[in-house]
Amino acid sequence: LSPEAEDVLDEIDEQDVDFLRLQFSDILGTPKNVSIPAEQAEKAFEEGIYFDGSSINGFVRIQESDMRLEPDPSTFAVLPWRNSEKVTSARLICDVIDTSTGEPFPGDPRRVLKNAVQRAHDMGYTVNAGPEPEFFLFEEDENGSATTTTHDSGGYFDLAPKDLAQDVRGDIIYGLQEMDFEVEASHHEVAEGQHEIDFKYDDALTTADNIVTFRSVVRAIAAEHDLHATFMPKPIPRINGSGMHTHLSLFTEGGDNAFHDEDDEFNLSDTAKQFLAGVLEHAPALAAVTNPTVNSYKRLVPGYEAPVYVAWSDVNRSALIRKPAARVPAASRIEARFPDPSCNPYLALAALIHAGLDGIENDLDCPDPVRENIYEFDEEKREEYGIETLPSNLGEAVDALENDEVIMGALGEHVSEKFVEAKSQEFEEYLVEVSEWEIDRYLEKF
Ligand code: ADP
Ligand code: MG
Ligand code: MG
Ligand code: MG
Ligand code: MG
């Protein structure tokens, strides 16, 4: 056993862990887990745990379904909530191995991100990523099902005697801290019932693991308060949706920030600008991965602080990418403002990384920043500035993805095929539905 695995076995003893959840993700980013009694930990590290991959969304065809989970000891964490039987559980995030080849399974999203990180390493870089996930807290109805009723009616400056939202958010933050998250900021968002909790950036793989963990911690602790936490991008029409701004930078092996240039007007190095240009170039295809639901495109409309136009800016927030002010060189980074928290973070980060690295490899020209509010541009002005728009629905985004070899390649053959298939089907199902809006608008009119 590796020293790291030995350490985990010690921790399991010390913390009286009863069950281990061996966790991995399907292509949609839904966490799956196999629970084993803690006594099986040693065996899990030695031999892995076998499971049937054919029942997991987008994994394999029936005839080639034997998969093995290999727990990554660096991801050990005791879960901060207990179930009704008061048992203590810990989780380990796993890599998925195809038993027929003995190789990492190419359909494992975590593997897709590892490949992206490896490409960056081969170019001499570590990728850092820091997310700002937003979510809504909604009341449950008498059956415990989620509603879209917000439980707090206060915005930023409400002087309610007791801010329930703040209590819940506090508990969520304690839970995250117990799982070693470094929470940097948290606040009530613009919309009623909407919240944001930011945690410190880390290497891209750790951040993707963290986002998956974050979403389950938030949901579990909200549920303890009889609330439903949702990362659905736009649960309420005409109210700001939930995004997940994603901050990115590349550090060199020596630990210097390759995105920082003291002498540049924006403190951005040529490397940073090429990376940025790569993300802009591939934005329409990226959207299918970073904004992967029908509902994602209800958020990406003008006027609600969500980006729509393919441009970058150092001053305003209507652009797809912002260059946040950096007080120290380590903080020079770009902020992709289009991703939303319904994405599979492994695939979203992998796609963003490949897009950026492609910009570096091809020495792409970075356009000038746009310093005006692009929401106020008319079509003519957008044309003059050469500003394109993001896909306006999931169908267009999937088309853009299919036509983009770089982003298809980022996902790899297995995942890109399954992903396009799943998302095309999702969009087709949506197209045949008749919405409330249509009934309201047309039923009595015609
Ligand atoms: P905003 O101004 O958009 O609210 P913040 O200043 O709150 O953004 O920063 C959000 C995220 O950026 C945090 O997760 C933070 O850790 C991360 N971040 C800071 N420096 C870097 C960096 N060099 N690379 C990647 N992410 C970073
Ligand atoms: Mg923030
Ligand atoms: Mg901030
Ligand atoms: Mg926000
Ligand atoms: Mg932000």
PDB file of N, CA and C in Angstrom, residues 65-147:
ATOM      1  N   SER A  65     -18.855  -4.110 -19.836  1.00  0.00           N
ATOM      2  CA  SER A  65     -19.291  -3.283 -18.733  1.00  0.00           C
ATOM      3  C   SER A  65     -18.515  -3.425 -17.425  1.00  0.00           C
ATOM      4  N   ASP A  66     -17.442  -4.251 -17.403  1.00  0.00           N
ATOM      5  CA  ASP A  66     -16.768  -4.392 -16.124  1.00  0.00           C
ATOM      6  C   ASP A  66     -15.733  -3.299 -15.878  1.00  0.00           C
ATOM      7  N   MET A  67     -15.983  -2.543 -14.831  1.00  0.00           N
ATOM      8  CA  MET A  67     -15.143  -1.411 -14.498  1.00  0.00           C
ATOM      9  C   MET A  67     -14.589  -1.604 -13.100  1.00  0.00           C
ATOM     10  N   ARG A  68     -13.446  -0.956 -12.854  1.00  0.00           N
ATOM     11  CA  ARG A  68     -12.878  -1.029 -11.522  1.00  0.00           C
ATOM     12  C   ARG A  68     -12.637   0.388 -11.001  1.00  0.00           C
ATOM     13  N   LEU A  69     -13.016   0.608  -9.755  1.00  0.00           N
ATOM     14  CA  LEU A  69     -12.773   1.906  -9.133  1.00  0.00           C
ATOM     15  C   LEU A  69     -11.467   1.859  -8.364  1.00  0.00           C
ATOM     16  N   GLU A  70     -10.610   2.841  -8.626  1.00  0.00           N
ATOM     17  CA  GLU A  70      -9.366   2.973  -7.863  1.00  0.00           C
ATOM     18  C   GLU A  70      -9.414   4.253  -7.041  1.00  0.00           C
ATOM     19  N   PRO A  71      -9.562   4.092  -5.710  1.00  0.00           N
ATOM     20  CA  PRO A  71      -9.698   5.286  -4.873  1.00  0.00           C
ATOM     21  C   PRO A  71      -8.421   6.143  -4.887  1.00  0.00           C
ATOM     22  N   ASP A  72      -8.586   7.441  -4.996  1.00  0.00           N
ATOM     23  CA  ASP A  72      -7.466   8.382  -4.934  1.00  0.00           C
ATOM     24  C   ASP A  72      -7.336   8.826  -3.475  1.00  0.00           C
ATOM     25  N   PRO A  73      -6.267   8.342  -2.776  1.00  0.00           N
ATOM     26  CA  PRO A  73      -6.176   8.598  -1.328  1.00  0.00           C
ATOM     27  C   PRO A  73      -6.135  10.083  -0.969  1.00  0.00           C
ATOM     28  N   SER A  74      -5.679  10.939  -1.918  1.00  0.00           N
ATOM     29  CA  SER A  74      -5.586  12.365  -1.595  1.00  0.00           C
ATOM     30  C   SER A  74      -6.968  13.005  -1.457  1.00  0.00           C
ATOM     31  N   THR A  75      -8.032  12.280  -1.835  1.00  0.00           N
ATOM     32  CA  THR A  75      -9.368  12.872  -1.803  1.00  0.00           C
ATOM     33  C   THR A  75     -10.185  12.435  -0.585  1.00  0.00           C
ATOM     34  N   PHE A  76      -9.529  11.758   0.360  1.00  0.00           N
ATOM     35  CA  PHE A  76     -10.258  11.278   1.539  1.00  0.00           C
ATOM     36  C   PHE A  76     -10.838  12.446   2.327  1.00  0.00           C
ATOM     37  N   ALA A  77     -12.116  12.362   2.665  1.00  0.00           N
ATOM     38  CA  ALA A  77     -12.734  13.396   3.509  1.00  0.00           C
ATOM     39  C   ALA A  77     -13.923  12.804   4.240  1.00  0.00           C
ATOM     40  N   VAL A  78     -14.004  13.101   5.541  1.00  0.00           N
ATOM     41  CA  VAL A  78     -15.151  12.652   6.328  1.00  0.00           C
ATOM     42  C   VAL A  78     -16.325  13.575   6.012  1.00  0.00           C
ATOM     43  N   LEU A  79     -17.485  12.992   5.754  1.00  0.00           N
ATOM     44  CA  LEU A  79     -18.646  13.809   5.403  1.00  0.00           C
ATOM     45  C   LEU A  79     -19.207  14.489   6.658  1.00  0.00           C
ATOM     46  N   PRO A  80     -19.509  15.779   6.544  1.00  0.00           N
ATOM     47  CA  PRO A  80     -19.865  16.552   7.731  1.00  0.00           C
ATOM     48  C   PRO A  80     -21.310  16.351   8.193  1.00  0.00           C
ATOM     49  N   TRP A  81     -22.044  15.500   7.560  1.00  0.00           N
ATOM     50  CA  TRP A  81     -23.396  15.273   8.036  1.00  0.00           C
ATOM     51  C   TRP A  81     -23.583  13.784   8.308  1.00  0.00           C
ATOM     52  N   ARG A  82     -24.490  13.480   9.198  1.00  0.00           N
ATOM     53  CA  ARG A  82     -24.738  12.101   9.581  1.00  0.00           C
ATOM     54  C   ARG A  82     -26.150  11.749   9.180  1.00  0.00           C
ATOM     55  N   ASN A  83     -26.388  10.488   8.876  1.00  0.00           N
ATOM     56  CA  ASN A  83     -27.760  10.107   8.566  1.00  0.00           C
ATOM     57  C   ASN A  83     -28.493   9.759   9.862  1.00  0.00           C
ATOM     58  N   SER A  84     -29.709   9.304   9.742  1.00  0.00           N
ATOM     59  CA  SER A  84     -30.535   9.107  10.940  1.00  0.00           C
ATOM     60  C   SER A  84     -29.933   8.071  11.888  1.00  0.00           C
ATOM     61  N   GLU A  85     -29.145   7.126  11.352  1.00  0.00           N
ATOM     62  CA  GLU A  85     -28.551   6.111  12.231  1.00  0.00           C
ATOM     63  C   GLU A  85     -27.248   6.587  12.885  1.00  0.00           C
ATOM     64  N   LYS A  86     -26.907   7.847  12.621  1.00  0.00           N
ATOM     65  CA  LYS A  86     -25.687   8.426  13.206  1.00  0.00           C
ATOM     66  C   LYS A  86     -24.426   7.663  12.847  1.00  0.00           C
ATOM     67  N   VAL A  87     -24.362   7.210  11.604  1.00  0.00           N
ATOM     68  CA  VAL A  87     -23.120   6.576  11.188  1.00  0.00           C
ATOM     69  C   VAL A  87     -22.215   7.628  10.549  1.00  0.00           C
ATOM     70  N   THR A  88     -20.925   7.403  10.683  1.00  0.00           N
ATOM     71  CA  THR A  88     -19.968   8.332  10.091  1.00  0.00           C
ATOM     72  C   THR A  88     -19.510   7.782   8.745  1.00  0.00           C
ATOM     73  N   SER A  89     -19.629   8.622   7.725  1.00  0.00           N
ATOM     74  CA  SER A  89     -19.189   8.209   6.397  1.00  0.00           C
ATOM     75  C   SER A  89     -18.067   9.110   5.916  1.00  0.00           C
ATOM     76  N   ALA A  90     -17.210   8.536   5.102  1.00  0.00           N
ATOM     77  CA  ALA A  90     -16.170   9.327   4.450  1.00  0.00           C
ATOM     78  C   ALA A  90     -16.224   9.008   2.974  1.00  0.00           C
ATOM     79  N   ARG A  91     -15.704   9.924   2.200  1.00  0.00           N
ATOM     80  CA  ARG A  91     -15.716   9.609   0.771  1.00  0.00           C
ATOM     81  C   ARG A  91     -14.288   9.573   0.240  1.00  0.00           C
ATOM     82  N   LEU A  92     -14.143   8.831  -0.841  1.00  0.00           N
ATOM     83  CA  LEU A  92     -12.911   8.818  -1.611  1.00  0.00           C
ATOM     84  C   LEU A  92     -13.311   8.955  -3.075  1.00  0.00           C
ATOM     85  N   ILE A  93     -12.713   9.898  -3.772  1.00  0.00           N
ATOM     86  CA  ILE A  93     -13.007  10.023  -5.193  1.00  0.00           C
ATOM     87  C   ILE A  93     -12.108   9.035  -5.932  1.00  0.00           C
ATOM     88  N   CYS A  94     -12.703   8.389  -6.941  1.00  0.00           N
ATOM     89  CA  CYS A  94     -12.003   7.279  -7.594  1.00  0.00           C
ATOM     90  C   CYS A  94     -11.728   7.551  -9.061  1.00  0.00           C
ATOM     91  N   ASP A  95     -10.682   6.932  -9.561  1.00  0.00           N
ATOM     92  CA  ASP A  95     -10.476   6.847 -10.997  1.00  0.00           C
ATOM     93  C   ASP A  95     -11.117   5.558 -11.472  1.00  0.00           C
ATOM     94  N   VAL A  96     -11.568   5.559 -12.723  1.00  0.00           N
ATOM     95  CA  VAL A  96     -12.263   4.392 -13.258  1.00  0.00           C
ATOM     96  C   VAL A  96     -11.337   3.675 -14.237  1.00  0.00           C
ATOM     97  N   ILE A  97     -11.172   2.384 -14.017  1.00  0.00           N
ATOM     98  CA  ILE A  97     -10.292   1.571 -14.866  1.00  0.00           C
ATOM     99  C   ILE A  97     -11.144   0.581 -15.654  1.00  0.00           C
ATOM    100  N   ASP A  98     -10.846   0.478 -16.933  1.00  0.00           N
ATOM    101  CA  ASP A  98     -11.524  -0.496 -17.782  1.00  0.00           C
ATOM    102  C   ASP A  98     -10.825  -1.848 -17.580  1.00  0.00           C
ATOM    103  N   THR A  99     -11.558  -2.827 -17.026  1.00  0.00           N
ATOM    104  CA  THR A  99     -10.897  -4.083 -16.677  1.00  0.00           C
ATOM    105  C   THR A  99     -10.470  -4.881 -17.908  1.00  0.00           C
ATOM    106  N   SER A 100     -11.084  -4.602 -19.067  1.00  0.00           N
ATOM    107  CA  SER A 100     -10.705  -5.383 -20.246  1.00  0.00           C
ATOM    108  C   SER A 100      -9.340  -4.962 -20.778  1.00  0.00           C
ATOM    109  N   THR A 101      -8.944  -3.719 -20.506  1.00  0.00           N
ATOM    110  CA  THR A 101      -7.638  -3.254 -20.983  1.00  0.00           C
ATOM    111  C   THR A 101      -6.672  -3.000 -19.824  1.00  0.00           C
ATOM    112  N   GLY A 102      -7.219  -2.841 -18.612  1.00  0.00           N
ATOM    113  CA  GLY A 102      -6.388  -2.479 -17.468  1.00  0.00           C
ATOM    114  C   GLY A 102      -5.976  -1.014 -17.490  1.00  0.00           C
ATOM    115  N   GLU A 103      -6.490  -0.267 -18.462  1.00  0.00           N
ATOM    116  CA  GLU A 103      -6.130   1.134 -18.630  1.00  0.00           C
ATOM    117  C   GLU A 103      -7.228   2.032 -18.041  1.00  0.00           C
ATOM    118  N   PRO A 104      -6.874   3.306 -17.742  1.00  0.00           N
ATOM    119  CA  PRO A 104      -7.913   4.254 -17.328  1.00  0.00           C
ATOM    120  C   PRO A 104      -9.016   4.287 -18.378  1.00  0.00           C
ATOM    121  N   PHE A 105     -10.252   4.298 -17.910  1.00  0.00           N
ATOM    122  CA  PHE A 105     -11.397   4.285 -18.826  1.00  0.00           C
ATOM    123  C   PHE A 105     -11.571   5.670 -19.461  1.00  0.00           C
ATOM    124  N   PRO A 106     -11.521   5.763 -20.807  1.00  0.00           N
ATOM    125  CA  PRO A 106     -11.588   7.079 -21.456  1.00  0.00           C
ATOM    126  C   PRO A 106     -12.938   7.784 -21.273  1.00  0.00           C
ATOM    127  N   GLY A 107     -13.953   7.048 -20.829  1.00  0.00           N
ATOM    128  CA  GLY A 107     -15.263   7.653 -20.605  1.00  0.00           C
ATOM    129  C   GLY A 107     -15.410   8.257 -19.217  1.00  0.00           C
ATOM    130  N   ASP A 108     -14.353   8.169 -18.400  1.00  0.00           N
ATOM    131  CA  ASP A 108     -14.399   8.746 -17.062  1.00  0.00           C
ATOM    132  C   ASP A 108     -14.074  10.238 -17.154  1.00  0.00           C
ATOM    133  N   PRO A 109     -15.035  11.108 -16.781  1.00  0.00           N
ATOM    134  CA  PRO A 109     -14.798  12.552 -16.903  1.00  0.00           C
ATOM    135  C   PRO A 109     -13.539  13.028 -16.177  1.00  0.00           C
ATOM    136  N   ARG A 110     -13.238  12.376 -15.039  1.00  0.00           N
ATOM    137  CA  ARG A 110     -12.044  12.778 -14.297  1.00  0.00           C
ATOM    138  C   ARG A 110     -10.782  12.494 -15.132  1.00  0.00           C
ATOM    139  N   ARG A 111     -10.842  11.425 -15.902  1.00  0.00           N
ATOM    140  CA  ARG A 111      -9.731  11.093 -16.796  1.00  0.00           C
ATOM    141  C   ARG A 111      -9.605  12.149 -17.895  1.00  0.00           C
ATOM    142  N   VAL A 112     -10.753  12.606 -18.413  1.00  0.00           N
ATOM    143  CA  VAL A 112     -10.747  13.643 -19.452  1.00  0.00           C
ATOM    144  C   VAL A 112     -10.043  14.899 -18.924  1.00  0.00           C
ATOM    145  N   LEU A 113     -10.317  15.265 -17.675  1.00  0.00           N
ATOM    146  CA  LEU A 113      -9.651  16.437 -17.097  1.00  0.00           C
ATOM    147  C   LEU A 113      -8.172  16.149 -16.850  1.00  0.00           C
ATOM    148  N   LYS A 114      -7.866  14.932 -16.389  1.00  0.00           N
ATOM    149  CA  LYS A 114      -6.447  14.597 -16.180  1.00  0.00           C
ATOM    150  C   LYS A 114      -5.658  14.742 -17.481  1.00  0.00           C
ATOM    151  N   ASN A 115      -6.276  14.354 -18.601  1.00  0.00           N
ATOM    152  CA  ASN A 115      -5.594  14.493 -19.891  1.00  0.00           C
ATOM    153  C   ASN A 115      -5.315  15.967 -20.222  1.00  0.00           C
ATOM    154  N   ALA A 116      -6.294  16.832 -19.915  1.00  0.00           N
ATOM    155  CA  ALA A 116      -6.117  18.270 -20.175  1.00  0.00           C
ATOM    156  C   ALA A 116      -4.988  18.827 -19.308  1.00  0.00           C
ATOM    157  N   VAL A 117      -4.990  18.431 -18.036  1.00  0.00           N
ATOM    158  CA  VAL A 117      -3.966  18.886 -17.098  1.00  0.00           C
ATOM    159  C   VAL A 117      -2.587  18.389 -17.548  1.00  0.00           C
ATOM    160  N   GLN A 118      -2.560  17.157 -18.076  1.00  0.00           N
ATOM    161  CA  GLN A 118      -1.305  16.586 -18.569  1.00  0.00           C
ATOM    162  C   GLN A 118      -0.772  17.389 -19.761  1.00  0.00           C
ATOM    163  N   ARG A 119      -1.670  17.796 -20.648  1.00  0.00           N
ATOM    164  CA  ARG A 119      -1.230  18.601 -21.802  1.00  0.00           C
ATOM    165  C   ARG A 119      -0.577  19.894 -21.308  1.00  0.00           C
ATOM    166  N   ALA A 120      -1.207  20.505 -20.289  1.00  0.00           N
ATOM    167  CA  ALA A 120      -0.635  21.732 -19.713  1.00  0.00           C
ATOM    168  C   ALA A 120       0.737  21.440 -19.099  1.00  0.00           C
ATOM    169  N   HIS A 121       0.854  20.328 -18.387  1.00  0.00           N
ATOM    170  CA  HIS A 121       2.143  19.947 -17.777  1.00  0.00           C
ATOM    171  C   HIS A 121       3.215  19.780 -18.838  1.00  0.00           C
ATOM    172  N   ASP A 122       2.837  19.116 -19.940  1.00  0.00           N
ATOM    173  CA  ASP A 122       3.800  18.911 -21.027  1.00  0.00           C
ATOM    174  C   ASP A 122       4.272  20.246 -21.602  1.00  0.00           C
ATOM    175  N   MET A 123       3.435  21.283 -21.477  1.00  0.00           N
ATOM    176  CA  MET A 123       3.819  22.616 -21.956  1.00  0.00           C
ATOM    177  C   MET A 123       4.501  23.426 -20.844  1.00  0.00           C
ATOM    178  N   GLY A 124       4.641  22.805 -19.666  1.00  0.00           N
ATOM    179  CA  GLY A 124       5.353  23.471 -18.566  1.00  0.00           C
ATOM    180  C   GLY A 124       4.471  24.197 -17.568  1.00  0.00           C
ATOM    181  N   TYR A 125       3.179  23.900 -17.571  1.00  0.00           N
ATOM    182  CA  TYR A 125       2.263  24.658 -16.714  1.00  0.00           C
ATOM    183  C   TYR A 125       1.440  23.799 -15.746  1.00  0.00           C
ATOM    184  N   THR A 126       1.115  24.414 -14.616  1.00  0.00           N
ATOM    185  CA  THR A 126       0.077  23.901 -13.734  1.00  0.00           C
ATOM    186  C   THR A 126      -1.149  24.787 -13.961  1.00  0.00           C
ATOM    187  N   VAL A 127      -2.320  24.189 -14.064  1.00  0.00           N
ATOM    188  CA  VAL A 127      -3.531  24.988 -14.263  1.00  0.00           C
ATOM    189  C   VAL A 127      -4.201  25.246 -12.920  1.00  0.00           C
ATOM    190  N   ASN A 128      -4.483  26.506 -12.632  1.00  0.00           N
ATOM    191  CA  ASN A 128      -5.245  26.859 -11.425  1.00  0.00           C
ATOM    192  C   ASN A 128      -6.652  27.253 -11.803  1.00  0.00           C
ATOM    193  N   ALA A 129      -7.603  26.827 -11.013  1.00  0.00           N
ATOM    194  CA  ALA A 129      -8.992  27.197 -11.284  1.00  0.00           C
ATOM    195  C   ALA A 129      -9.699  27.520  -9.977  1.00  0.00           C
ATOM    196  N   GLY A 130     -10.477  28.591  -9.992  1.00  0.00           N
ATOM    197  CA  GLY A 130     -11.266  28.985  -8.818  1.00  0.00           C
ATOM    198  C   GLY A 130     -12.679  29.342  -9.255  1.00  0.00           C
ATOM    199  N   PRO A 131     -13.691  28.687  -8.676  1.00  0.00           N
ATOM    200  CA  PRO A 131     -15.071  28.915  -9.109  1.00  0.00           C
ATOM    201  C   PRO A 131     -15.863  29.807  -8.154  1.00  0.00           C
ATOM    202  N   GLU A 132     -16.907  30.418  -8.676  1.00  0.00           N
ATOM    203  CA  GLU A 132     -17.848  31.181  -7.835  1.00  0.00           C
ATOM    204  C   GLU A 132     -19.255  30.615  -8.053  1.00  0.00           C
ATOM    205  N   PRO A 133     -19.562  29.490  -7.433  1.00  0.00           N
ATOM    206  CA  PRO A 133     -20.876  28.875  -7.684  1.00  0.00           C
ATOM    207  C   PRO A 133     -22.016  29.621  -6.993  1.00  0.00           C
ATOM    208  N   GLU A 134     -23.092  29.812  -7.741  1.00  0.00           N
ATOM    209  CA  GLU A 134     -24.313  30.425  -7.191  1.00  0.00           C
ATOM    210  C   GLU A 134     -25.414  29.378  -7.140  1.00  0.00           C
ATOM    211  N   PHE A 135     -26.329  29.551  -6.201  1.00  0.00           N
ATOM    212  CA  PHE A 135     -27.431  28.597  -6.086  1.00  0.00           C
ATOM    213  C   PHE A 135     -28.623  29.270  -5.405  1.00  0.00           C
ATOM    214  N   PHE A 136     -29.777  28.653  -5.562  1.00  0.00           N
ATOM    215  CA  PHE A 136     -30.985  29.135  -4.887  1.00  0.00           C
ATOM    216  C   PHE A 136     -31.358  28.184  -3.761  1.00  0.00           C
ATOM    217  N   LEU A 137     -31.916  28.738  -2.690  1.00  0.00           N
ATOM    218  CA  LEU A 137     -32.509  27.921  -1.630  1.00  0.00           C
ATOM    219  C   LEU A 137     -34.021  28.095  -1.714  1.00  0.00           C
ATOM    220  N   PHE A 138     -34.720  26.974  -1.911  1.00  0.00           N
ATOM    221  CA  PHE A 138     -36.167  27.004  -2.035  1.00  0.00           C
ATOM    222  C   PHE A 138     -36.828  26.197  -0.927  1.00  0.00           C
ATOM    223  N   GLU A 139     -38.069  26.561  -0.651  1.00  0.00           N
ATOM    224  CA  GLU A 139     -38.812  25.790   0.347  1.00  0.00           C
ATOM    225  C   GLU A 139     -39.257  24.453  -0.231  1.00  0.00           C
ATOM    226  N   GLU A 140     -39.459  23.499   0.658  1.00  0.00           N
ATOM    227  CA  GLU A 140     -40.040  22.230   0.247  1.00  0.00           C
ATOM    228  C   GLU A 140     -41.538  22.284   0.538  1.00  0.00           C
ATOM    229  N   ASP A 141     -42.316  21.531  -0.235  1.00  0.00           N
ATOM    230  CA  ASP A 141     -43.747  21.475   0.064  1.00  0.00           C
ATOM    231  C   ASP A 141     -44.006  20.412   1.135  1.00  0.00           C
ATOM    232  N   GLU A 142     -45.295  20.174   1.452  1.00  0.00           N
ATOM    233  CA  GLU A 142     -45.569  19.251   2.569  1.00  0.00           C
ATOM    234  C   GLU A 142     -45.103  17.822   2.293  1.00  0.00           C
ATOM    235  N   ASN A 143     -44.889  17.487   0.999  1.00  0.00           N
ATOM    236  CA  ASN A 143     -44.367  16.147   0.676  1.00  0.00           C
ATOM    237  C   ASN A 143     -42.849  16.100   0.609  1.00  0.00           C
ATOM    238  N   GLY A 144     -42.229  17.220   0.907  1.00  0.00           N
ATOM    239  CA  GLY A 144     -40.771  17.242   0.858  1.00  0.00           C
ATOM    240  C   GLY A 144     -40.213  17.458  -0.545  1.00  0.00           C
ATOM    241  N   SER A 145     -41.094  17.776  -1.494  1.00  0.00           N
ATOM    242  CA  SER A 145     -40.602  18.047  -2.848  1.00  0.00           C
ATOM    243  C   SER A 145     -40.225  19.524  -2.980  1.00  0.00           C
ATOM    244  N   ALA A 146     -39.281  19.787  -3.883  1.00  0.00           N
ATOM    245  CA  ALA A 146     -38.814  21.157  -4.071  1.00  0.00           C
ATOM    246  C   ALA A 146     -39.892  22.031  -4.691  1.00  0.00           C
ATOM    247  N   THR A 147     -39.965  23.277  -4.236  1.00  0.00           N
ATOM    248  CA  THR A 147     -40.829  24.274  -4.868  1.00  0.00           C
ATOM    249  C   THR A 147     -39.916  25.355  -5.437  1.00  0.00           C
TER     250      THR A 147
END
